[in-house]
Coordinates of C-alpha atoms in Angstrom, one line a residue:
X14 CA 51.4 125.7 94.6
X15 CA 48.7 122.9 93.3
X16 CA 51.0 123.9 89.7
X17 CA 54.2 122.6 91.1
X18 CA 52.7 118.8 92.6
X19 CA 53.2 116.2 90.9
X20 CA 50.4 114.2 89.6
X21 CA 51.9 110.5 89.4
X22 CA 54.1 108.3 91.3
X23 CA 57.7 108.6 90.8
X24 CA 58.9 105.7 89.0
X25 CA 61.0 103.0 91.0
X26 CA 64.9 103.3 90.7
X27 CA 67.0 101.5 88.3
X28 CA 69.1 98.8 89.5
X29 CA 72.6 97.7 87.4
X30 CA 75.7 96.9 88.4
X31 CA 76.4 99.3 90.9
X32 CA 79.8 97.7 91.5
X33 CA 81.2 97.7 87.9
X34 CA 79.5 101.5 87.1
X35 CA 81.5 102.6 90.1
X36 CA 84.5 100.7 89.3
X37 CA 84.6 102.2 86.3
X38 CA 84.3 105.4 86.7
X39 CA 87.4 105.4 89.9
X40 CA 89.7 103.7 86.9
X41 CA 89.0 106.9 84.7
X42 CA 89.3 109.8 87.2
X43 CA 93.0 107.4 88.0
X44 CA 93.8 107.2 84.3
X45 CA 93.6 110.9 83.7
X46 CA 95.5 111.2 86.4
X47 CA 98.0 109.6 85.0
X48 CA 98.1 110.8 81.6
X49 CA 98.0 114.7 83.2
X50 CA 101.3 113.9 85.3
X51 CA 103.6 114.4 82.5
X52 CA 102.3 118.0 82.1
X53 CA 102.9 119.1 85.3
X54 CA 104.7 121.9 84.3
X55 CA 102.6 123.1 81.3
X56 CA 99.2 123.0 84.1
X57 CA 101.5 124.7 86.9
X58 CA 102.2 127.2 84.3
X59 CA 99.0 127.8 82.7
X60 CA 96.9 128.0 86.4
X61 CA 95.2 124.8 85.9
X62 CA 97.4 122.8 88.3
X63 CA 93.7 121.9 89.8
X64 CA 93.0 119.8 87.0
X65 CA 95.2 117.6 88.3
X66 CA 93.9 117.3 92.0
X67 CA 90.5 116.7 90.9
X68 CA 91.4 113.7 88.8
X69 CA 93.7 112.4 92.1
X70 CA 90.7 113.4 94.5
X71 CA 87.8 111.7 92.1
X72 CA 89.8 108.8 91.8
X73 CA 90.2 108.4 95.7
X74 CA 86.2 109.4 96.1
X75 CA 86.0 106.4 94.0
X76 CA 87.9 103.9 96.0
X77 CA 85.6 105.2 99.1
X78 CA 82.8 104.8 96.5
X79 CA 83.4 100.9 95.5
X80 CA 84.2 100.5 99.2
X81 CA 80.7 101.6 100.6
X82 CA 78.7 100.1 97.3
X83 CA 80.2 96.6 97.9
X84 CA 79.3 96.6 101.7
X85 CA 75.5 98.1 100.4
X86 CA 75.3 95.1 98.0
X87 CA 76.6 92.6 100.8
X88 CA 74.2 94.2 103.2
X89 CA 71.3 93.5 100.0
X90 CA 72.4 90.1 100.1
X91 CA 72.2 89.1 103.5
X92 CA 68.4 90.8 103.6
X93 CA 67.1 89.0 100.7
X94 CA 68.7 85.4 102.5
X95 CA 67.3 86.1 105.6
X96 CA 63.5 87.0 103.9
X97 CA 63.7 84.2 102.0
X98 CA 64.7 81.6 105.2
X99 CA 61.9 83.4 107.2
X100 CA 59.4 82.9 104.3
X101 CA 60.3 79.1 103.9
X102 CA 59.8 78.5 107.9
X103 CA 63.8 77.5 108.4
X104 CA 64.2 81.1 110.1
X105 CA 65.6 81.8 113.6
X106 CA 63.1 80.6 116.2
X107 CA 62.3 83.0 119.1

């Protein structure tokens, strides 16, 4: 198995804007939607009436998606605040 391990670190993640990437991508899956509504019929008939869900579903995964990211990013926040009042002395005293 000494073939498979890896022989460096992994590198650290990339940081962006979570928010906007997520954002994004919930504003397509809804705009696809949209644009597959007015062939219903043609998907319905053709047996690609799941094409259809999947845009609806992806675009409500993505609401959940900027819901959860914003609290993460809030939650980021509130650490780095609270390291950097504890670093300068002005943290909570026990």
């Amino acid at each position: 198995m000494t073939k498979w391990t890896p022989r460096h670190e992994a590198p650290e993640p990339l940081e962006g804007n979570v928010v906007a990437t997520i954002t994004g991508g919930t504003v397509i899956w809804f705009v696809l939607f949209l644009v597959q509504i007015p062939f219903y019929g043609w998907f319905r008939d053709h047996g690609h009436l799941w094409w259809v869900w999947t845009c609806l579903a992806g675009g409500g995964l993505g609401l959940i998606g900027v819901w959860y990211v914003r609290k993460r990013d809030a939650a980021i926040r509130r650490a780095e605040a609270a390291a950097q009042r504890e670093t300068a002395g002005t943290g909570p005293q026990a």
